[in-house]
Amino acid sequence: MTLFLNIAVDGIAYGMILFMISVGLSVTMGLMRVVNLAHGGFALLGGTFAHWFGQELGLPFWPAALLAIVATIAVSLPLERLIYRRIYGFGDLQQVLATIGLTFLMIASVNLWQGSSLLSIPLPDSLKQSVDLGFRTLPVHRLVVIAAGLVSILGLWLLLDRTLFGIRLRAAVDNRGTASALGIDTDWIFMAAFGLGAGLAALGGILGAEILPIDAYYPVRYMVLFLIVVAVGGMGSISGSFVAALGLGTLETATRYLVPDYATIVFFTFVIILLALRPQGLLGKAHA
């Protein structure tokens, strides 16, 4: 029982990190309909900025994390305005090639700026403390990660389903020309949605640095994992990404606990079988 409780706790924390990073990719691929393979680069930028603000400028963790998220969003907005706005009109293959090019541009920039070694993000003493759960002690940091994931999905649900912004975003996606004719500033809507996704990726990169370490090649190393979360959950489905991230995080954690030598094989075999049975993902809509 203790083993399964450990798997559940570690799997949920890992899943929350996957969700925060991947959900922005689900929005851009499912709602904005752009294959953005550079999305993991924004998690890299968030972690790199947090490292720089904390290690080199000496700022405390929380101000460094907040400034890192703001800096990542500040980088993402002109990218959306100057580059992605043109990528929206590309075919799928052209989008893949263009965004992979952006990924390697981010990698080269971070490599030039900070080098290729691991970029540590020191945690404050308050997050290093442990909480006794009875069956194990759990770092406060893991509880913060879980709480941040829950707040993220609740906030996204409210924003996209219960606000005027969400209504306008869906209208712009369904028919951009008609939405513009009705007075909706679709350029601003797309930019805001893109910045939101980049900010969430940065948050996930910072909080998840203990589990998914930050270095210059972070986007390439974890690109497939983020895409799997989106595919399994269903493109454009926030709740699908949440369920998929928790399920896949728990599955990978369980395989590493129970069959470490075969963990990767079991994980990808499960994903292949699931997508063969549900090509549209768990909560995605089947195409006619």
mmCIF file of C-alpha atoms in Angstrom:
data_model
loop_
_atom_site.group_PDB
_atom_site.id
_atom_site.type_symbol
_atom_site.label_atom_id
_atom_site.label_comp_id
_atom_site.label_asym_id
_atom_site.label_seq_id
_atom_site.Cartn_x
_atom_site.Cartn_y
_atom_site.Cartn_z
ATOM 1 C CA MET A 1 0.000 0.000 0.000
ATOM 2 C CA THR A 2 2.848 2.372 0.835
ATOM 3 C CA LEU A 3 4.380 1.749 -2.582
ATOM 4 C CA PHE A 4 1.146 2.584 -4.394
ATOM 5 C CA LEU A 5 0.642 5.729 -2.324
ATOM 6 C CA ASN A 6 4.180 6.830 -3.202
ATOM 7 C CA ILE A 7 3.490 6.193 -6.883
ATOM 8 C CA ALA A 8 0.240 8.179 -6.692
ATOM 9 C CA VAL A 9 1.805 11.199 -4.974
ATOM 10 C CA ASP A 10 4.896 11.346 -7.205
ATOM 11 C CA GLY A 11 2.821 10.610 -10.322
ATOM 12 C CA ILE A 12 0.351 13.405 -9.586
ATOM 13 C CA ALA A 13 3.149 15.920 -8.991
ATOM 14 C CA TYR A 14 4.856 14.855 -12.224
ATOM 15 C CA GLY A 15 1.538 14.975 -14.081
ATOM 16 C CA MET A 16 0.838 18.509 -12.883
ATOM 17 C CA ILE A 17 4.150 19.658 -14.343
ATOM 18 C CA LEU A 18 3.363 17.971 -17.660
ATOM 19 C CA PHE A 19 -0.059 19.617 -17.660
ATOM 20 C CA MET A 20 1.200 23.147 -17.019
ATOM 21 C CA ILE A 21 3.779 22.873 -19.798
ATOM 22 C CA SER A 22 1.610 20.982 -22.300
ATOM 23 C CA VAL A 23 -1.714 22.777 -21.934
ATOM 24 C CA GLY A 24 -0.483 25.796 -23.880
ATOM 25 C CA LEU A 25 0.526 23.443 -26.688
ATOM 26 C CA SER A 26 -2.970 21.948 -26.608
ATOM 27 C CA VAL A 27 -4.451 25.437 -27.003
ATOM 28 C CA THR A 28 -2.193 26.416 -29.917
ATOM 29 C CA MET A 29 -2.601 23.067 -31.722
ATOM 30 C CA GLY A 30 -6.258 22.414 -30.958
ATOM 31 C CA LEU A 31 -7.782 25.883 -30.851
ATOM 32 C CA MET A 32 -5.390 28.073 -32.826
ATOM 33 C CA ARG A 33 -4.572 25.156 -35.172
ATOM 34 C CA VAL A 34 -0.834 25.648 -35.438
ATOM 35 C CA VAL A 35 1.688 22.821 -34.941
ATOM 36 C CA ASN A 36 4.003 24.595 -32.511
ATOM 37 C CA LEU A 37 6.940 22.287 -31.846
ATOM 38 C CA ALA A 38 8.798 25.214 -30.274
ATOM 39 C CA HIS A 39 6.410 25.291 -27.315
ATOM 40 C CA GLY A 40 8.868 23.516 -24.998
ATOM 41 C CA GLY A 41 11.278 26.337 -25.724
ATOM 42 C CA PHE A 42 9.145 28.665 -23.607
ATOM 43 C CA ALA A 43 9.532 26.289 -20.642
ATOM 44 C CA LEU A 44 13.279 26.448 -21.308
ATOM 45 C CA LEU A 45 13.198 30.253 -21.382
ATOM 46 C CA GLY A 46 11.216 30.383 -18.142
ATOM 47 C CA GLY A 47 13.713 28.120 -16.385
ATOM 48 C CA THR A 48 16.690 29.986 -17.844
ATOM 49 C CA PHE A 49 15.369 33.391 -16.811
ATOM 50 C CA ALA A 50 14.591 32.061 -13.311
ATOM 51 C CA HIS A 51 18.146 30.709 -13.051
ATOM 52 C CA TRP A 52 19.583 34.026 -14.211
ATOM 53 C CA PHE A 53 17.456 36.178 -11.913
ATOM 54 C CA GLY A 54 18.074 33.903 -8.923
ATOM 55 C CA GLN A 55 21.663 32.731 -9.347
ATOM 56 C CA GLU A 56 23.323 35.652 -11.084
ATOM 57 C CA LEU A 57 21.240 38.618 -9.879
ATOM 58 C CA GLY A 58 20.609 37.162 -6.422
ATOM 59 C CA LEU A 59 16.838 37.604 -6.337
ATOM 60 C CA PRO A 60 14.720 35.413 -4.015
ATOM 61 C CA PHE A 61 12.914 32.469 -5.630
ATOM 62 C CA TRP A 62 9.396 33.893 -5.943
ATOM 63 C CA PRO A 63 10.361 37.311 -7.398
ATOM 64 C CA ALA A 64 12.785 35.531 -9.750
ATOM 65 C CA ALA A 65 10.058 33.096 -10.854
ATOM 66 C CA LEU A 66 7.528 35.893 -11.407
ATOM 67 C CA LEU A 67 9.982 37.991 -13.408
ATOM 68 C CA ALA A 68 10.983 34.912 -15.421
ATOM 69 C CA ILE A 69 7.358 34.268 -16.402
ATOM 70 C CA VAL A 70 6.884 37.936 -17.343
ATOM 71 C CA ALA A 71 10.123 37.880 -19.360
ATOM 72 C CA THR A 72 9.039 34.713 -21.199
ATOM 73 C CA ILE A 73 5.684 36.256 -22.089
ATOM 74 C CA ALA A 74 7.502 39.413 -23.209
ATOM 75 C CA VAL A 75 9.607 37.286 -25.591
ATOM 76 C CA SER A 76 6.607 35.297 -26.838
ATOM 77 C CA LEU A 77 4.430 38.266 -27.824
ATOM 78 C CA PRO A 78 6.711 39.757 -30.497
ATOM 79 C CA LEU A 79 7.428 36.211 -31.721
ATOM 80 C CA GLU A 80 3.703 35.698 -32.209
ATOM 81 C CA ARG A 81 3.308 39.082 -33.868
ATOM 82 C CA LEU A 82 6.284 38.876 -36.216
ATOM 83 C CA ILE A 83 6.719 35.142 -36.891
ATOM 84 C CA TYR A 84 3.836 32.943 -35.759
ATOM 85 C CA ARG A 85 1.244 35.157 -37.422
ATOM 86 C CA ARG A 86 2.782 34.121 -40.730
ATOM 87 C CA ILE A 87 3.137 30.487 -39.647
ATOM 88 C CA TYR A 88 -0.641 30.263 -39.043
ATOM 89 C CA GLY A 89 -1.197 30.241 -42.785
ATOM 90 C CA PHE A 90 1.376 27.510 -43.511
ATOM 91 C CA GLY A 91 0.569 23.872 -44.214
ATOM 92 C CA ASP A 92 1.257 21.280 -41.512
ATOM 93 C CA LEU A 93 4.704 20.293 -42.804
ATOM 94 C CA GLN A 94 5.769 23.915 -43.193
ATOM 95 C CA GLN A 95 4.578 24.650 -39.632
ATOM 96 C CA VAL A 96 6.594 21.708 -38.316
ATOM 97 C CA LEU A 97 9.757 22.841 -40.113
ATOM 98 C CA ALA A 98 9.337 26.487 -39.118
ATOM 99 C CA THR A 99 8.706 25.768 -35.423
ATOM 100 C CA ILE A 100 11.543 23.226 -35.237
ATOM 101 C CA GLY A 101 13.747 25.981 -36.616
ATOM 102 C CA LEU A 102 12.550 28.277 -33.817
ATOM 103 C CA THR A 103 13.285 25.518 -31.303
ATOM 104 C CA PHE A 104 16.903 25.300 -32.399
ATOM 105 C CA LEU A 105 17.143 29.087 -32.394
ATOM 106 C CA MET A 106 16.057 29.105 -28.727
ATOM 107 C CA ILE A 107 18.494 26.295 -27.909
ATOM 108 C CA ALA A 108 21.383 28.124 -29.588
ATOM 109 C CA SER A 109 20.497 31.388 -27.822
ATOM 110 C CA VAL A 110 20.399 29.778 -24.355
ATOM 111 C CA ASN A 111 23.575 27.810 -25.132
ATOM 112 C CA LEU A 112 25.363 31.016 -26.103
ATOM 113 C CA TRP A 113 24.040 32.897 -23.069
ATOM 114 C CA GLN A 114 24.262 30.308 -20.275
ATOM 115 C CA GLY A 115 26.148 27.354 -21.762
ATOM 116 C CA SER A 116 25.011 23.753 -22.103
ATOM 117 C CA SER A 117 25.307 22.671 -18.456
ATOM 118 C CA LEU A 118 22.328 22.166 -16.140
ATOM 119 C CA LEU A 119 20.784 25.434 -14.944
ATOM 120 C CA SER A 120 19.860 25.141 -11.282
ATOM 121 C CA ILE A 121 16.955 27.054 -9.759
ATOM 122 C CA PRO A 122 17.598 27.143 -5.995
ATOM 123 C CA LEU A 123 14.477 26.616 -3.893
ATOM 124 C CA PRO A 124 13.811 28.730 -0.799
ATOM 125 C CA ASP A 125 13.969 27.062 2.617
ATOM 126 C CA SER A 126 10.169 27.145 2.847
ATOM 127 C CA LEU A 127 9.880 24.845 -0.184
ATOM 128 C CA LYS A 128 12.649 22.524 1.004
ATOM 129 C CA GLN A 129 10.784 21.629 4.184
ATOM 130 C CA SER A 130 8.935 18.345 4.365
ATOM 131 C CA VAL A 131 5.407 17.422 5.361
ATOM 132 C CA ASP A 132 4.726 14.106 7.077
ATOM 133 C CA LEU A 133 1.911 12.306 5.231
ATOM 134 C CA GLY A 134 2.068 9.270 7.469
ATOM 135 C CA PHE A 135 3.339 6.862 4.833
ATOM 136 C CA ARG A 136 6.174 9.179 3.750
ATOM 137 C CA THR A 137 7.529 12.684 4.060
ATOM 138 C CA LEU A 138 6.861 14.909 1.065
ATOM 139 C CA PRO A 139 8.741 18.108 0.192
ATOM 140 C CA VAL A 140 6.556 21.205 0.354
ATOM 141 C CA HIS A 141 7.723 21.917 -3.199
ATOM 142 C CA ARG A 142 5.756 18.906 -4.490
ATOM 143 C CA LEU A 143 2.611 20.133 -2.753
ATOM 144 C CA VAL A 144 3.096 23.573 -4.318
ATOM 145 C CA VAL A 145 3.423 21.929 -7.753
ATOM 146 C CA ILE A 146 0.161 20.026 -7.242
ATOM 147 C CA ALA A 147 -1.621 23.160 -6.020
ATOM 148 C CA ALA A 148 -0.299 25.197 -8.972
ATOM 149 C CA GLY A 149 -1.626 22.587 -11.403
ATOM 150 C CA LEU A 150 -5.082 22.642 -9.814
ATOM 151 C CA VAL A 151 -5.172 26.441 -9.859
ATOM 152 C CA SER A 152 -4.069 26.416 -13.509
ATOM 153 C CA ILE A 153 -6.830 24.125 -14.747
ATOM 154 C CA LEU A 154 -9.484 25.962 -12.726
ATOM 155 C CA GLY A 155 -8.265 29.329 -14.030
ATOM 156 C CA LEU A 156 -8.162 28.103 -17.634
ATOM 157 C CA TRP A 157 -11.641 26.630 -17.386
ATOM 158 C CA LEU A 158 -13.025 29.901 -16.049
ATOM 159 C CA LEU A 159 -11.126 31.968 -18.628
ATOM 160 C CA LEU A 160 -12.009 29.920 -21.699
ATOM 161 C CA ASP A 161 -15.542 28.807 -20.784
ATOM 162 C CA ARG A 162 -16.899 31.585 -18.580
ATOM 163 C CA THR A 163 -15.452 34.855 -19.897
ATOM 164 C CA LEU A 164 -15.886 37.098 -22.909
ATOM 165 C CA PHE A 165 -12.262 36.400 -23.854
ATOM 166 C CA GLY A 166 -12.983 32.682 -24.186
ATOM 167 C CA ILE A 167 -16.071 33.322 -26.302
ATOM 168 C CA ARG A 168 -14.133 35.642 -28.597
ATOM 169 C CA LEU A 169 -11.235 33.183 -28.894
ATOM 170 C CA ARG A 170 -13.537 30.374 -29.987
ATOM 171 C CA ALA A 171 -15.277 32.705 -32.431
ATOM 172 C CA ALA A 172 -11.940 33.812 -33.888
ATOM 173 C CA VAL A 173 -10.839 30.189 -34.292
ATOM 174 C CA ASP A 174 -14.103 29.059 -35.923
ATOM 175 C CA ASN A 175 -14.255 31.897 -38.443
ATOM 176 C CA ARG A 176 -11.659 34.605 -38.172
ATOM 177 C CA GLY A 177 -13.112 36.736 -40.958
ATOM 178 C CA THR A 178 -16.613 36.792 -39.490
ATOM 179 C CA ALA A 179 -15.256 37.467 -35.988
ATOM 180 C CA SER A 180 -13.285 40.451 -37.306
ATOM 181 C CA ALA A 181 -16.362 41.746 -39.129
ATOM 182 C CA LEU A 182 -18.253 41.624 -35.828
ATOM 183 C CA GLY A 183 -15.649 43.871 -34.216
ATOM 184 C CA ILE A 184 -13.508 41.260 -32.457
ATOM 185 C CA ASP A 185 -9.810 42.134 -32.493
ATOM 186 C CA THR A 186 -8.661 38.667 -33.568
ATOM 187 C CA ASP A 187 -4.989 39.677 -33.745
ATOM 188 C CA TRP A 188 -5.069 40.671 -30.073
ATOM 189 C CA ILE A 189 -7.042 37.569 -29.096
ATOM 190 C CA PHE A 190 -4.529 35.231 -30.751
ATOM 191 C CA MET A 191 -1.576 37.105 -29.256
ATOM 192 C CA ALA A 192 -3.075 36.978 -25.759
ATOM 193 C CA ALA A 193 -3.818 33.238 -26.045
ATOM 194 C CA PHE A 194 -0.296 32.590 -27.286
ATOM 195 C CA GLY A 195 1.223 34.624 -24.449
ATOM 196 C CA LEU A 196 -0.926 32.761 -21.922
ATOM 197 C CA GLY A 197 0.347 29.415 -23.215
ATOM 198 C CA ALA A 198 3.950 30.617 -23.093
ATOM 199 C CA GLY A 199 3.491 31.888 -19.533
ATOM 200 C CA LEU A 200 2.074 28.561 -18.359
ATOM 201 C CA ALA A 201 4.953 26.717 -20.043
ATOM 202 C CA ALA A 202 7.400 28.990 -18.209
ATOM 203 C CA LEU A 203 5.633 28.296 -14.895
ATOM 204 C CA GLY A 204 5.825 24.555 -15.508
ATOM 205 C CA GLY A 205 9.478 24.772 -16.497
ATOM 206 C CA ILE A 206 10.353 26.659 -13.301
ATOM 207 C CA LEU A 207 8.346 24.549 -10.848
ATOM 208 C CA GLY A 208 9.269 21.323 -12.627
ATOM 209 C CA ALA A 209 13.018 21.933 -12.819
ATOM 210 C CA GLU A 210 13.586 19.447 -9.996
ATOM 211 C CA ILE A 211 11.943 16.634 -12.038
ATOM 212 C CA LEU A 212 12.652 17.829 -15.588
ATOM 213 C CA PRO A 213 16.054 19.573 -15.245
ATOM 214 C CA ILE A 214 16.666 22.707 -17.293
ATOM 215 C CA ASP A 215 19.469 22.825 -19.829
ATOM 216 C CA ALA A 216 19.835 24.246 -23.341
ATOM 217 C CA TYR A 217 18.534 21.056 -25.004
ATOM 218 C CA TYR A 218 15.411 20.838 -22.832
ATOM 219 C CA PRO A 219 12.910 21.452 -25.697
ATOM 220 C CA VAL A 220 14.317 18.624 -27.835
ATOM 221 C CA ARG A 221 14.629 16.201 -24.919
ATOM 222 C CA TYR A 222 10.998 16.557 -23.835
ATOM 223 C CA MET A 223 9.288 17.567 -27.102
ATOM 224 C CA VAL A 224 7.829 14.096 -27.713
ATOM 225 C CA LEU A 225 6.557 13.855 -24.136
ATOM 226 C CA PHE A 226 4.646 17.136 -24.418
ATOM 227 C CA LEU A 227 3.189 16.099 -27.776
ATOM 228 C CA ILE A 228 2.064 12.778 -26.296
ATOM 229 C CA VAL A 229 0.134 14.577 -23.541
ATOM 230 C CA VAL A 230 -1.689 16.683 -26.145
ATOM 231 C CA ALA A 231 -2.388 13.725 -28.435
ATOM 232 C CA VAL A 232 -3.639 11.451 -25.647
ATOM 233 C CA GLY A 233 -5.789 14.171 -24.096
ATOM 234 C CA GLY A 234 -7.239 15.388 -27.390
ATOM 235 C CA MET A 235 -6.111 18.543 -29.156
ATOM 236 C CA GLY A 236 -7.822 21.647 -27.845
ATOM 237 C CA SER A 237 -9.258 19.883 -24.792
ATOM 238 C CA ILE A 238 -8.055 21.482 -21.554
ATOM 239 C CA SER A 239 -9.685 18.795 -19.430
ATOM 240 C CA GLY A 240 -8.292 16.140 -21.777
ATOM 241 C CA SER A 241 -4.752 17.474 -21.312
ATOM 242 C CA PHE A 242 -5.277 17.453 -17.551
ATOM 243 C CA VAL A 243 -6.491 13.845 -17.470
ATOM 244 C CA ALA A 244 -3.779 12.734 -19.894
ATOM 245 C CA ALA A 245 -1.005 14.493 -17.967
ATOM 246 C CA LEU A 246 -2.078 12.952 -14.659
ATOM 247 C CA GLY A 247 -2.541 9.505 -16.199
ATOM 248 C CA LEU A 248 0.718 9.526 -18.126
ATOM 249 C CA GLY A 249 2.632 11.020 -15.207
ATOM 250 C CA THR A 250 1.333 8.289 -12.913
ATOM 251 C CA LEU A 251 1.988 5.585 -15.527
ATOM 252 C CA GLU A 252 5.585 6.647 -16.094
ATOM 253 C CA THR A 253 6.183 6.951 -12.353
ATOM 254 C CA ALA A 254 4.687 3.489 -11.754
ATOM 255 C CA THR A 255 6.831 1.867 -14.438
ATOM 256 C CA ARG A 256 9.977 3.433 -13.006
ATOM 257 C CA TYR A 257 9.072 2.135 -9.546
ATOM 258 C CA LEU A 258 7.927 -1.345 -10.606
ATOM 259 C CA VAL A 259 9.818 -2.260 -13.804
ATOM 260 C CA PRO A 260 12.627 0.305 -14.150
ATOM 261 C CA ASP A 261 14.458 -1.694 -16.826
ATOM 262 C CA TYR A 262 11.367 -1.759 -19.056
ATOM 263 C CA ALA A 263 9.807 1.583 -18.069
ATOM 264 C CA THR A 264 10.246 3.292 -21.444
ATOM 265 C CA ILE A 265 9.035 0.251 -23.398
ATOM 266 C CA VAL A 266 5.902 -0.149 -21.250
ATOM 267 C CA PHE A 267 5.134 3.579 -21.380
ATOM 268 C CA PHE A 268 5.322 3.945 -25.162
ATOM 269 C CA THR A 269 3.558 0.638 -25.784
ATOM 270 C CA PHE A 270 0.632 1.865 -23.705
ATOM 271 C CA VAL A 271 0.562 5.183 -25.598
ATOM 272 C CA ILE A 272 0.615 3.431 -28.990
ATOM 273 C CA ILE A 273 -2.255 1.095 -28.020
ATOM 274 C CA LEU A 274 -4.319 3.946 -26.592
ATOM 275 C CA LEU A 275 -3.913 6.134 -29.680
ATOM 276 C CA ALA A 276 -4.673 3.178 -31.943
ATOM 277 C CA LEU A 277 -7.981 2.720 -30.104
ATOM 278 C CA ARG A 278 -8.692 6.450 -29.636
ATOM 279 C CA PRO A 279 -6.953 8.397 -32.423
ATOM 280 C CA GLN A 280 -8.756 11.587 -31.372
ATOM 281 C CA GLY A 281 -7.508 11.251 -27.782
ATOM 282 C CA LEU A 282 -9.373 10.637 -24.557
ATOM 283 C CA LEU A 283 -11.584 13.730 -24.685
ATOM 284 C CA GLY A 284 -11.002 14.921 -28.237
ATOM 285 C CA LYS A 285 -13.725 15.021 -30.836
ATOM 286 C CA ALA A 286 -13.649 12.438 -33.596
ATOM 287 C CA HIS A 287 -13.359 13.924 -37.071
ATOM 288 C CA ALA A 288 -16.106 13.085 -39.507
#
